[in-house]
XYZ file of C-alpha atoms in Angstrom:
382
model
C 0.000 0.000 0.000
C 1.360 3.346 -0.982
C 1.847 6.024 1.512
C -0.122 8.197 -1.116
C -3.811 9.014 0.513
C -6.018 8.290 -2.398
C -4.530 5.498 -4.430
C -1.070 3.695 -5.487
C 1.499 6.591 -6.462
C 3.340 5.909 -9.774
C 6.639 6.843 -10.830
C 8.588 6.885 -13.953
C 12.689 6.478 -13.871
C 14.997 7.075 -16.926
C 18.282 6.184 -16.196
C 19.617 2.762 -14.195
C 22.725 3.748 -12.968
C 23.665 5.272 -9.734
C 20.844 8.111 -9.076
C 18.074 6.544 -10.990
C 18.351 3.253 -8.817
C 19.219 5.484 -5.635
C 15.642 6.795 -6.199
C 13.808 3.650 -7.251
C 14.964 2.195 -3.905
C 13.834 5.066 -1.731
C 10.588 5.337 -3.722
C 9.747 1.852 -3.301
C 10.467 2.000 0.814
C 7.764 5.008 0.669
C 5.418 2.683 -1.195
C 5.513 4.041 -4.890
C 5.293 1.572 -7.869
C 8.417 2.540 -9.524
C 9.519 1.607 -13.289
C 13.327 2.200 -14.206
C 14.154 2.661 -17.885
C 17.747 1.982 -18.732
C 18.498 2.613 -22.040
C 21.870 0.223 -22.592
C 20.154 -3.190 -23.456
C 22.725 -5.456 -21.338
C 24.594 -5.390 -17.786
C 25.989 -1.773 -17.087
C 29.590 -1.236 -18.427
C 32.239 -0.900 -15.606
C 33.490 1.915 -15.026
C 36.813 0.615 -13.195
C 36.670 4.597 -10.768
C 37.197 4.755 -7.644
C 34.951 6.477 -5.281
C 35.576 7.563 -1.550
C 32.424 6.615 0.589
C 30.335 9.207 2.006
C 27.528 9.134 4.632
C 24.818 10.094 1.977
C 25.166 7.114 0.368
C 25.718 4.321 3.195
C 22.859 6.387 5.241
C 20.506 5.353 2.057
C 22.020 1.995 1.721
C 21.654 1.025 5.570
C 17.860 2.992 6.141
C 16.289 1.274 2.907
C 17.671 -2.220 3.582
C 19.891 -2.529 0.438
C 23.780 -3.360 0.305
C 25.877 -4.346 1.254
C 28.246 -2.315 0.041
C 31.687 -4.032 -0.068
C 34.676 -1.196 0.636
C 38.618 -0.928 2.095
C 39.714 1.428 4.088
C 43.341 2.910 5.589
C 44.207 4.668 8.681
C 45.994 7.538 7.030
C 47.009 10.235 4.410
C 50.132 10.577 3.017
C 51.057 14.072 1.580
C 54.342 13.464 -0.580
C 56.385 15.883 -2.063
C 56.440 17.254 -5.620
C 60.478 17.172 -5.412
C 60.436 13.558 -4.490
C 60.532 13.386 -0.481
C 58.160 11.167 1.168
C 56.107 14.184 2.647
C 53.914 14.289 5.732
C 51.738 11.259 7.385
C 48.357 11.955 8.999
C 46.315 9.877 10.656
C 42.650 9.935 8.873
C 40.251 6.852 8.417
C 38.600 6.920 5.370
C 36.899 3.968 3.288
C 36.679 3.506 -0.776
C 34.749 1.824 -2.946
C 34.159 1.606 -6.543
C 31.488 1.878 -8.737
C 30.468 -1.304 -10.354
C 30.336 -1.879 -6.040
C 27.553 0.694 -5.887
C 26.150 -0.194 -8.624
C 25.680 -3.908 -7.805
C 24.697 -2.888 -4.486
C 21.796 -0.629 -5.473
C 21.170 -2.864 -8.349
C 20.339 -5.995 -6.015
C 18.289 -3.180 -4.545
C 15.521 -3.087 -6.804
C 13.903 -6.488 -7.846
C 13.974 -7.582 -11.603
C 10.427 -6.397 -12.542
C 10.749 -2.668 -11.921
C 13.768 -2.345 -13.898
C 13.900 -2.525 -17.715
C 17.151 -2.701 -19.809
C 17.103 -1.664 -23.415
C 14.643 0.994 -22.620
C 15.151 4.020 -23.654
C 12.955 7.415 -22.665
C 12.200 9.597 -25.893
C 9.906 11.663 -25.253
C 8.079 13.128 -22.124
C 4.658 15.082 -22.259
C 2.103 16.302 -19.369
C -1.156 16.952 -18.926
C -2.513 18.124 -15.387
C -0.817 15.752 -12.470
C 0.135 12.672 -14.847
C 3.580 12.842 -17.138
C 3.685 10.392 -20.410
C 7.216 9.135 -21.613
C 7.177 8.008 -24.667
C 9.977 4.806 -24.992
C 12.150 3.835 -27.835
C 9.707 0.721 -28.749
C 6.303 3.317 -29.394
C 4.927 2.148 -25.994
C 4.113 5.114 -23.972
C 4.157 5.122 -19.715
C 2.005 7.350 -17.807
C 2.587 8.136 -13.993
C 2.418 10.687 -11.575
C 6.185 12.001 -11.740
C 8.620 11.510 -13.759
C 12.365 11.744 -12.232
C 15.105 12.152 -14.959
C 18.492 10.073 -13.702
C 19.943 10.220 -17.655
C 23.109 11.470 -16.521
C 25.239 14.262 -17.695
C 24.120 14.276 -21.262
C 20.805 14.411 -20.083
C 17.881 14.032 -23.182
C 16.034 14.796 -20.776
C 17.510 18.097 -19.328
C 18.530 19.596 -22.989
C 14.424 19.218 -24.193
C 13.458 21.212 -20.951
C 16.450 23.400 -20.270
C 18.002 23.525 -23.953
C 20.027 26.338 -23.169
C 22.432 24.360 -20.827
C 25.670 22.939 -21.634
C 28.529 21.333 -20.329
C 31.405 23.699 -19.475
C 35.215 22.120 -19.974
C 36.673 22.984 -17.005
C 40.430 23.106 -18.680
C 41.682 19.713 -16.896
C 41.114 15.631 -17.728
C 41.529 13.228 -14.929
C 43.751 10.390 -15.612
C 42.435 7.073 -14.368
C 43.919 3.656 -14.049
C 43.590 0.219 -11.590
C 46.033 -2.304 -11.199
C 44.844 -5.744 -9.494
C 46.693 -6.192 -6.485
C 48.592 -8.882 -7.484
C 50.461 -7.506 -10.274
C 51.589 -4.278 -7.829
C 55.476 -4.541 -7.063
C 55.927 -5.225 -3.575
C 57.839 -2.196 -3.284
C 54.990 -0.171 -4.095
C 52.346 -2.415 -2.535
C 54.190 -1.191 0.594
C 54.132 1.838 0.499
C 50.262 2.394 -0.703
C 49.030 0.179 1.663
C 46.574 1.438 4.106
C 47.202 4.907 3.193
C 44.992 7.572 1.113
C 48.154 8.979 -0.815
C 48.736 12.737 -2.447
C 51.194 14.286 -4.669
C 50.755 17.581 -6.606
C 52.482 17.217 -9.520
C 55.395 19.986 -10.809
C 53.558 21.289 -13.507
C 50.229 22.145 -11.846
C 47.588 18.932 -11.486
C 47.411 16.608 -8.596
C 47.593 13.266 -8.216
C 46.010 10.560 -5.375
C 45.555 7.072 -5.292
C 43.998 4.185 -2.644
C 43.015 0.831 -2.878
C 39.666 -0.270 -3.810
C 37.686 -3.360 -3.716
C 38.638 -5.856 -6.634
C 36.026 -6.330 -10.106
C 34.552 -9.025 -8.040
C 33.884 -6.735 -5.059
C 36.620 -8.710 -2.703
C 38.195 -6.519 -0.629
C 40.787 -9.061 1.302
C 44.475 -8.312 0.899
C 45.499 -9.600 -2.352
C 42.575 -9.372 -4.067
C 42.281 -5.756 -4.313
C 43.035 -3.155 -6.840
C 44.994 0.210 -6.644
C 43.466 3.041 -7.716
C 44.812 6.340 -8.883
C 43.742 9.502 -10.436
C 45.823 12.527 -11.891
C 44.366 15.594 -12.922
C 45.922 17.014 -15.912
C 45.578 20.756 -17.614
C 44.647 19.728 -21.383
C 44.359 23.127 -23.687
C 40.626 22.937 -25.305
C 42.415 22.794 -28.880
C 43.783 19.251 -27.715
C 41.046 17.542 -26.668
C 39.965 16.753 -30.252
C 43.432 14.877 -29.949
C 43.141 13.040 -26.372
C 39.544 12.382 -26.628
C 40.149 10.204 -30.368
C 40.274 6.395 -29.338
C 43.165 3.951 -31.131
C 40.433 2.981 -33.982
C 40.404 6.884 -35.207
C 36.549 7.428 -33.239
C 36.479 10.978 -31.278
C 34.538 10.674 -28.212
C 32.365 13.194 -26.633
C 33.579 13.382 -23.134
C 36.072 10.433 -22.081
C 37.854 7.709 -23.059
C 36.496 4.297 -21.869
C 39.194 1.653 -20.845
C 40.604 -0.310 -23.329
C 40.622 2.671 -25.960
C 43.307 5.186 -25.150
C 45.953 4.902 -28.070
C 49.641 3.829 -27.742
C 51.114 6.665 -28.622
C 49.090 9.036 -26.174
C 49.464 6.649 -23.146
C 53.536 6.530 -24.006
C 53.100 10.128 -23.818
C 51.323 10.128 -20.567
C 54.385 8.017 -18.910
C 56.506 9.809 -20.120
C 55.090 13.230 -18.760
C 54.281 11.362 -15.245
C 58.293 10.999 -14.893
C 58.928 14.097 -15.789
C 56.831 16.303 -13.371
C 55.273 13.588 -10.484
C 56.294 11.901 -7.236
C 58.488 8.944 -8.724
C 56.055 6.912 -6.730
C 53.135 7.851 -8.591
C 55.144 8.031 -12.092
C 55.536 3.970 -10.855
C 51.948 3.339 -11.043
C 51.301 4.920 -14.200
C 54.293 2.952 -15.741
C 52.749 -0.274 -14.426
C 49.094 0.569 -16.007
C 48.276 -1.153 -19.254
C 44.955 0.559 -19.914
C 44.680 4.150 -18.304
C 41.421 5.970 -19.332
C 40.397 9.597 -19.263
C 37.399 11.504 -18.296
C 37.296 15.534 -19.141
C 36.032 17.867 -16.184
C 33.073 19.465 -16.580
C 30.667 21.754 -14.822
C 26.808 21.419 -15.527
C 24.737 24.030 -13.468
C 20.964 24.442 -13.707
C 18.875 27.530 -12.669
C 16.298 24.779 -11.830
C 15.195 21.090 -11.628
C 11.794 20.990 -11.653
C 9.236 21.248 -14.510
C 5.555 20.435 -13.487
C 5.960 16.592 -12.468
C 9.310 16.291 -14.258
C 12.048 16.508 -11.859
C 15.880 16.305 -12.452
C 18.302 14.266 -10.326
C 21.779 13.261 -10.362
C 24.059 14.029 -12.976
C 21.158 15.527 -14.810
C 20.765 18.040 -12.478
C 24.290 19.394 -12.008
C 27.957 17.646 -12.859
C 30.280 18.248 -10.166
C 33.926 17.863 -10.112
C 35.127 14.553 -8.984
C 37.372 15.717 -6.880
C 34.703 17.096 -4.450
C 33.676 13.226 -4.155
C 30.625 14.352 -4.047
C 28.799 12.949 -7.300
C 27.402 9.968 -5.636
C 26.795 11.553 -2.307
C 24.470 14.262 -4.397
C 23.001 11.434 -5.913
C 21.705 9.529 -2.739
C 21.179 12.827 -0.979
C 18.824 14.278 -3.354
C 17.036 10.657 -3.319
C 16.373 10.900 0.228
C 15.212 14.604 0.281
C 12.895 13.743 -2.822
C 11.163 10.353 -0.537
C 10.992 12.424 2.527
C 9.584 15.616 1.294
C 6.632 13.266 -0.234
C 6.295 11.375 3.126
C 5.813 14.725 4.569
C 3.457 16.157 2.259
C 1.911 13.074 1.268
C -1.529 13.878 -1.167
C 0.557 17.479 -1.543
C 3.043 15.700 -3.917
C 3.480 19.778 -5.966
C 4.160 21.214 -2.914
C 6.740 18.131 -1.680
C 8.325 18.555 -5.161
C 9.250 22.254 -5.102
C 10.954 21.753 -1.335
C 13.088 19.114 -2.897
C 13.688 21.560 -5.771
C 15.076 24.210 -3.388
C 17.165 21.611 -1.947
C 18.645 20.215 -4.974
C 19.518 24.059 -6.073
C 21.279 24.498 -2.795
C 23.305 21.380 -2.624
C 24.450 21.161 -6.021
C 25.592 24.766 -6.246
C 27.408 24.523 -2.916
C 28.955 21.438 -4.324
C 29.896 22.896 -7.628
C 31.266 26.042 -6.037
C 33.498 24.119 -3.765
C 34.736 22.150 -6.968
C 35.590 25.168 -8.799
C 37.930 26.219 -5.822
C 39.448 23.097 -5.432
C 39.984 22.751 -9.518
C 41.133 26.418 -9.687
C 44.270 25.548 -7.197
C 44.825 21.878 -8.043
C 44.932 22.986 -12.235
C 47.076 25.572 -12.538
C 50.413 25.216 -13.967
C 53.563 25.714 -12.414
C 55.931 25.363 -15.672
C 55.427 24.408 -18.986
C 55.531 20.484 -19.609
């Protein structure tokens, strides 16, 4: 029975990845019929990224009965130095996870019926209280909202806000993974159970931490080592990073597996030049590193009648704010208990999560753009 006075309360998903499922399991707790509309046909791609674990998310995980959520942890952070010392040790907990972890643990989350691969949104209409999306196979679902979790390229979000678009924020993040077991002891030392940091010579900055391995196992030896190094890339080369090894320019990153030869020699070769030798070792040891280009997507609103945005199709925040996922279950939770609180008033529960929404994801983006203003600059010229 739905918490919704007068009869079951129906809602619409598009998008099956970390915010769409975030509110399909929050919705359902509340008693909702949800529907999730994925539009990639088969399991999710991994994205092999580590993610530091915040309290939004395990607070969501833990109060709607999904997980668990498999992570590691370390007791410390290491600050090394650009000119090669071993730098300062502090003492910090922190945990890490990945996400094809959150993924399978808000997948496992929502049973088999409400979700639908393949599916793809087209088209959304409304008339009075109901919203009509129109899918990819002519078939047409009606409900009372519609919550748009299409990520940052957002169909969704360009049909109702066309004027928005993705800025380039003048910096690509470098990502790789090695599996535990192929690490070099010597460097399997000194990573362990630390959050390590290095700002590179040349501007940028540079972390990496262990994460739990592709199978979720997060016992020594089955891990993987994560890093990331954010990179200034001119925007009249990113025609030039963003082309894959079989001559196809992608929009926004490179997926693993892609990056050509002669731009990850490059790469290597620029990590030994102007990072901690330490961190030049792990991008020497990685086969397949990938790239995703920072960008900022802000929105002077989210919601439009019974069509509400969410996730990465509200706003795109900087990854180093680790705060992607966080906004994602945050803005779940808000959305579930501003309708528990307003129940039959579903317009009125809507709007407060609105407010929210605008408030959280312009705090976040503004604390992004001060953390990528310092971290990008450039020091020399590479």
């Amino acid at each position: 029975m739905s918490w919704h006075a007068d009869r079951d309360f129906t809602v619409t998903i598009s998008g099956g990845s970390v915010a769409g499922l975030c509110n399909a399991i929050t919705l359902r707790k509340l008693g909702a019929t949800v529907r999730v509309h994925e539009r990639v046909p088969g399991p999710m791609m991994a994205r092999g990224a580590g993610i530091v674990v915040q309290n939004e998310l395990m607070g969501l995980l833990e109060q709607n009965g999904a997980g668990p959520l498999p992570f590691t942890s370390c007791r410390g952070r290491r600050y090394l130095n650009s000119d090669g010392g071993d730098g300062v040790l502090q003492e910090m907990p922190q945990e890490f996870t990945s996400w094809e972890a959150i993924q399978a643990a808000l997948r496992a989350g929502v049973p088999n019926e409400c979700y639908r691969a393949g599916s793809e949104v087209v088209t959304v209409s409304q008339t009075g209280s109901r919203v009509s999306a129109t899918l990819g196979d002519g078939s047409v679902a009606e409900s009372d909202l519609f919550v748009a979790a299409d990520g940052s390229g957002s169909a969704i979000r360009r049909k109702m806000i066309p004027d928005v678009e993705a800025r380039y924020a003048g910096y690509v993040a470098w990502r790789g993974t090695l599996d535990e077991s192929n690490v070099p002891s010597d460097l399997l030392a000194f990573f362990d159970d630390r959050f390590t940091f290095s700002e590179a010579r040349n501007g940028g900055h540079m972390l990496a931490y262990f994460i739990p391995g592709s199978d979720g196992a997060v016992a020594a030896g089955s891990r993987r080592l994560n890093w990331v190094w954010y990179v200034h890339v001119d925007p009249t080369e990113l025609t030039n990073v963003l082309t894959d090894k079989n001559g196809i320019r992608h929009r926004s990153s490179l997926p693993r597996g892609t990056t050509p030869e002669r731009i990850i020699a490059d790469l290597k070769a620029r990590a030994l030049r102007n990072i901690h030798p330490k961190m030049a070792a792990l991008v020497s040891e990685t086969r397949d590193p990938f790239l995703q280009t920072i960008l900022d997507v802000t929105v002077p609103k989210t919601l439009f009648g019974r069509v509400l945005l969410t996730g990465d199709a509200a706003f795109v925040v900087r990854p180093h704010t680790a705060g992607g996922t966080a906004k994602a279950a945050y803005e779940a939770s808000v959305l579930a208990r501003a309708l528990k609180s307003a129940r039959a008033n579903v317009d009125v529960a809507l709007q407060s999560t609105e407010r929210l929404q605008l408030e959280y994801g312009n705090a976040l983006y503004q604390y992004g753009l001060a953390l990528g203003n310092r971290w990008s600059r450039e020091r020399s010229t590479d």
